[in-house]
XYZ file of C-alpha atoms in Angstrom:
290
model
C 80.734 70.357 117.585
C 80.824 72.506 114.466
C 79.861 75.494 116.488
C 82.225 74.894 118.697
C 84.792 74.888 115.972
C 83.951 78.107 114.694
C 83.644 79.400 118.196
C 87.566 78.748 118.768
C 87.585 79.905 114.643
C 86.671 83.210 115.252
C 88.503 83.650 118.503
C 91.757 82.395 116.797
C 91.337 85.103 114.098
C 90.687 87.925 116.629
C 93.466 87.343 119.192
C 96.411 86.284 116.185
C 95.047 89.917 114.305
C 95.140 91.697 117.704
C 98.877 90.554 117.874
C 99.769 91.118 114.385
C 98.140 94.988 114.984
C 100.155 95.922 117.899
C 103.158 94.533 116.385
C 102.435 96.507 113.716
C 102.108 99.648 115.312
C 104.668 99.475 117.687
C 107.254 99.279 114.637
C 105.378 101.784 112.668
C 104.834 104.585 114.750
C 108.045 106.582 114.820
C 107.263 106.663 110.897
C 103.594 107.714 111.733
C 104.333 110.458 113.850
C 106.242 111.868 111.241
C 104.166 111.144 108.199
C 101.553 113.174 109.996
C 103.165 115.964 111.061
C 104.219 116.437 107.012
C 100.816 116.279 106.052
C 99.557 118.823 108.873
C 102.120 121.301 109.703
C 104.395 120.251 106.228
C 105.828 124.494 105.877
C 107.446 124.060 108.482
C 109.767 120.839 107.837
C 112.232 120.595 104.788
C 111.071 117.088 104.270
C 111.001 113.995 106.768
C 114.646 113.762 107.383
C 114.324 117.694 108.629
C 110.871 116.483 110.415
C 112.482 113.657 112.289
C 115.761 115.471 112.892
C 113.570 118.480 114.603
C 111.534 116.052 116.694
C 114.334 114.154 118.306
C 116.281 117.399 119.053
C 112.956 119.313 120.225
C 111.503 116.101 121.826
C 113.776 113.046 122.400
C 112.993 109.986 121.076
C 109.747 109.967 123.157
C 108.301 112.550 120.765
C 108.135 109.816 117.606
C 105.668 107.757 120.310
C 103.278 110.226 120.647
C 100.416 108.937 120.784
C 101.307 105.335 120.824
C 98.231 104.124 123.259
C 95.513 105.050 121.122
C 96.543 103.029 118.283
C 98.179 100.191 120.058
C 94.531 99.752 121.702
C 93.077 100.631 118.255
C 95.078 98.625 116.708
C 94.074 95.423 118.937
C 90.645 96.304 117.994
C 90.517 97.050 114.665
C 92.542 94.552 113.293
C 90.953 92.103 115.278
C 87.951 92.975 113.885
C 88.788 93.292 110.258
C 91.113 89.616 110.401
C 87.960 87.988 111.819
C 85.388 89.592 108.669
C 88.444 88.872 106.407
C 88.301 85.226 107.332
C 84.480 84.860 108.255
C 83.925 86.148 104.232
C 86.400 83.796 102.992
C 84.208 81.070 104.183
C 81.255 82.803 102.880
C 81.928 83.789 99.170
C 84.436 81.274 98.591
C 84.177 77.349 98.040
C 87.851 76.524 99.269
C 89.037 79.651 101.457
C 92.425 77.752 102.254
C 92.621 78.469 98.468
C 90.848 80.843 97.801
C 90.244 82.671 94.576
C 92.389 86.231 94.517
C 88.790 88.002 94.251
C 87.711 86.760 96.998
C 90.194 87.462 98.628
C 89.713 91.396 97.238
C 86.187 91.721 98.155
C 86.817 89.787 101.214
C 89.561 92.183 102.156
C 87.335 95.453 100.984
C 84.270 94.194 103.368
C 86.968 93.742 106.350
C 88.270 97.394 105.867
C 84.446 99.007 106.254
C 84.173 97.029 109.347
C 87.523 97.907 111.186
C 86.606 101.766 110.278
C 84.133 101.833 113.263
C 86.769 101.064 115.971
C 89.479 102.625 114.104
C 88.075 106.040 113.284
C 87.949 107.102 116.837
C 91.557 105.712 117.214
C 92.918 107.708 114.300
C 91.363 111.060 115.746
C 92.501 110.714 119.043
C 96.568 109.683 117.672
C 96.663 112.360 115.310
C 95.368 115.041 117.621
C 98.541 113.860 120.165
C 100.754 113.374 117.530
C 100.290 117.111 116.102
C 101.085 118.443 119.815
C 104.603 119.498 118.955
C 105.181 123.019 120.778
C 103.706 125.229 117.627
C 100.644 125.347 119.209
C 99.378 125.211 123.212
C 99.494 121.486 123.640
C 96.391 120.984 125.598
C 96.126 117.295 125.924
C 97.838 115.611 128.542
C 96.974 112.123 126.955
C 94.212 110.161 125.459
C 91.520 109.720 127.507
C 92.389 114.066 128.235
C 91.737 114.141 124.604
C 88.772 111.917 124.593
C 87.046 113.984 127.301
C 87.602 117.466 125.707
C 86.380 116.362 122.455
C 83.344 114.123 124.304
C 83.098 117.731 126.353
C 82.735 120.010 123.340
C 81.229 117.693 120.603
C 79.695 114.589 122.159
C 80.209 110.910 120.882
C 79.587 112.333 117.385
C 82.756 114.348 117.815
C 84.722 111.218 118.308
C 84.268 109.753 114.812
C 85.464 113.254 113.288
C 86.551 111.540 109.779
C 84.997 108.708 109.778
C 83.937 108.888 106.243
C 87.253 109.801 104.886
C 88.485 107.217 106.982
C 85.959 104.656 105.276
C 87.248 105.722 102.241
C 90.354 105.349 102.874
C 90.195 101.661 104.308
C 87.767 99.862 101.891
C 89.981 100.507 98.734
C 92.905 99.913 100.768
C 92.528 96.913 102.356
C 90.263 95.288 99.256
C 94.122 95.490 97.665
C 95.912 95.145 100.628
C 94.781 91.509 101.159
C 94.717 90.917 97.277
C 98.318 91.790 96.639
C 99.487 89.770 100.336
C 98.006 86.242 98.749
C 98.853 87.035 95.362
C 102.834 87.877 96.055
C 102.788 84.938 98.793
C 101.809 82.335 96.366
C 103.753 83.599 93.688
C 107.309 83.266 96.107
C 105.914 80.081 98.313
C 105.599 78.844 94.092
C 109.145 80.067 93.201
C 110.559 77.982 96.241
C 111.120 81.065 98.540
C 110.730 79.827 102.215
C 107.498 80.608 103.713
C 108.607 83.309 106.386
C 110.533 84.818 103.915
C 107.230 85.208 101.527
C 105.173 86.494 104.378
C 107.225 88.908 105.678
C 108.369 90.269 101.775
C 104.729 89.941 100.916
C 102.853 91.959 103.532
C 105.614 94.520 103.164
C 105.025 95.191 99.256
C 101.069 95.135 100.369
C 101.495 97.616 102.661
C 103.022 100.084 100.498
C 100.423 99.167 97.626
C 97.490 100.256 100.128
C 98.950 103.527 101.461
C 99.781 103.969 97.508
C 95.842 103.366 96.726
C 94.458 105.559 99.208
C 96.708 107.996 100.562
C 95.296 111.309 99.458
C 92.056 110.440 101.534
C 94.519 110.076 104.414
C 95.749 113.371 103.658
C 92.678 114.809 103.845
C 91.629 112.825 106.799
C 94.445 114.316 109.092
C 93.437 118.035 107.734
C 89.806 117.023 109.442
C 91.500 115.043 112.461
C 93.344 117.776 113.836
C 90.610 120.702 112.993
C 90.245 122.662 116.123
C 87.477 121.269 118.283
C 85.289 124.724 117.445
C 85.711 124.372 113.665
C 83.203 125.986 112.032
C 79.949 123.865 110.204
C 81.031 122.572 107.121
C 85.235 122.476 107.747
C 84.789 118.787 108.133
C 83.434 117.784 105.269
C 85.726 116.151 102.616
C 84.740 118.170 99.709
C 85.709 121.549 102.147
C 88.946 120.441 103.396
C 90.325 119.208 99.678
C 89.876 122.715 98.295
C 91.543 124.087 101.338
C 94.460 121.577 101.011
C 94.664 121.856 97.100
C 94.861 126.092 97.776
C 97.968 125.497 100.310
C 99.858 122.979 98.012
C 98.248 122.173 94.642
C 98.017 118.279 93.632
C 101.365 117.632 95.541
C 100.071 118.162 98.870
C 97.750 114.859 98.332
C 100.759 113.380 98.346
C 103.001 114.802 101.173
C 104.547 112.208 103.543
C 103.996 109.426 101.162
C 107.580 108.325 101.069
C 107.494 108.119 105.333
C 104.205 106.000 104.901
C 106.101 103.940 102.348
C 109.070 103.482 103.945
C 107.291 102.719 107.425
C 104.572 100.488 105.655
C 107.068 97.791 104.574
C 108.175 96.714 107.848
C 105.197 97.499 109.762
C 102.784 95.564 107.726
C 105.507 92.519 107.185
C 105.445 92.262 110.759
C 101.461 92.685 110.979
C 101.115 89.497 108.715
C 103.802 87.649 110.085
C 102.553 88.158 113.531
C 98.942 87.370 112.330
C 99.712 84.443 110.585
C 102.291 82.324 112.746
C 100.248 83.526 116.075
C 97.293 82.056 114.329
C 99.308 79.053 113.114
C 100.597 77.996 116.795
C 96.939 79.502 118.228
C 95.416 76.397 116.003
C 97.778 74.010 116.873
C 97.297 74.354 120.513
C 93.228 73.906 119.865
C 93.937 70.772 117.838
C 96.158 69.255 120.403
């Protein structure tokens, strides 16, 4: 019976973070599209009002959902995956997880980051290839699995997880606060006598930002590696490589280019990510119990 219970446990967690993730995304990705066109092609946009103004006229409103299927199905993956580790390590490191101490909830949320890299890496490199396909350049790729087969063509499967340790270290950091900052600002307004929706939705939002805040210059440098030509040259993919390049094009700012987009689409797409996650798993329970 106790398997059993774990069983619909662990299926709960995967299907109410696949909802929260595609939730997520689908509110987030105008501001994605944007944020990483800034960080790859940022001379030629007067910040991300001029980015966004230039995509709409040049592209309709289609052009912010560029690239939308690889991270919606990314998205059901990975935060599948990382909801389901979250949860599964709750249980593990922490007496009460219900209640469960704020750092285990941090290294909880750190360990479900470095699992949702594997899925997500691949996800990442194939959105941020479409989502750089603006009319500078020949635009090549007629969709994702296009993309998938020229870079599977030209660099094997290795080629798909092109930035996955940037990737890595952008998510463990990130989502060890992430999760940390969600409880801790939850409990703090559920406390004050703030209604419960209210505190999710407020509280993922301000965790959101927090994360991108934490590890944003790796994602920086992961989009320089991301959207490297599929013939770069040995050694342009490495972290170390692409940082000097990036700090030679823009100094320390560049890091930081597209942060306010991130920000400003982080707030609503993470308070709908936890809201989704945690009333989807709410009524998923309820239905097993009845």
């Amino acid at each position: 019976m106790a398997e059993k219970a774990e069983v619909y446990s662990v299926l709960t967690d995967l299907t109410a973070g696949t909802i929260g993730g595609i939730a997520g995304v689908i509110v987030g990705q105008p501001f994605d599209t944007v944020k990483v066109r800034l960080q790859t092609y940022s001379k030629f946009y007067d910040g991300a009002i001029d980015c966004a103004s230039q995509t709409l006229k040049n592209e309709g409103f289609a052009g912010f959902f560029k690239g939308m299927t690889s991270p919606v199905i990314g998205s059901a993956a990975t935060n599948a995956v990382m909801f389901a580790v979250y949860e599964r390590m709750l249980k593990a490191i922490d007496d009460d997880p219900a209640n469960a101490k704020l750092e285990s909830v941090f290294y909880a949320g750190a360990i479900g980051g470095f699992w949702q890299t594997v899925p997500l890496a691949p996800a990442e490199l194939i959105k941020c290839r479409l989502q750089v396909q603006n009319g500078r350049r020949s635009s090549h790729y007629q969709g994702p699995m296009d993309c998938i087969r020229h870079i599977y063509k030209a660099r094997g499967t290795p080629g798909l997880f092109l930035g996955f340790t940037c990737t890595l270290w952008r998510e463990v950091p990130s989502f060890a606060v992430y999760f940390w900052l969600y409880e801790y600002t939850k409990r703090f307004m559920v406390d004050s006598g703030i209604n419960p929706a209210t505190s999710m939705l407020t509280a993922g939002g301000i965790a959101g930002v927090a994360s991108w805040v934490v590890s944003y210059p790796f994602d920086v440098i992961k989009s320089a590696i991301q959207t490297l030509p599929v013939n770069y040259k040995p050694g342009e993919h490495k972290i170390a490589y692409q940082s000097r390049q990036l700090y030679r094009l823009g100094g320390w700012r560049i890091f930081f280019s597209g942060l306010g987009t991130a920000c400003v689409r982080a707030f609503p797409c993470n308070a709908v990510t936890f809201y989704g996650y945690e009333k989807s798993s709410e009524l998923l329970k309820n239905v097993i119990r009845d």
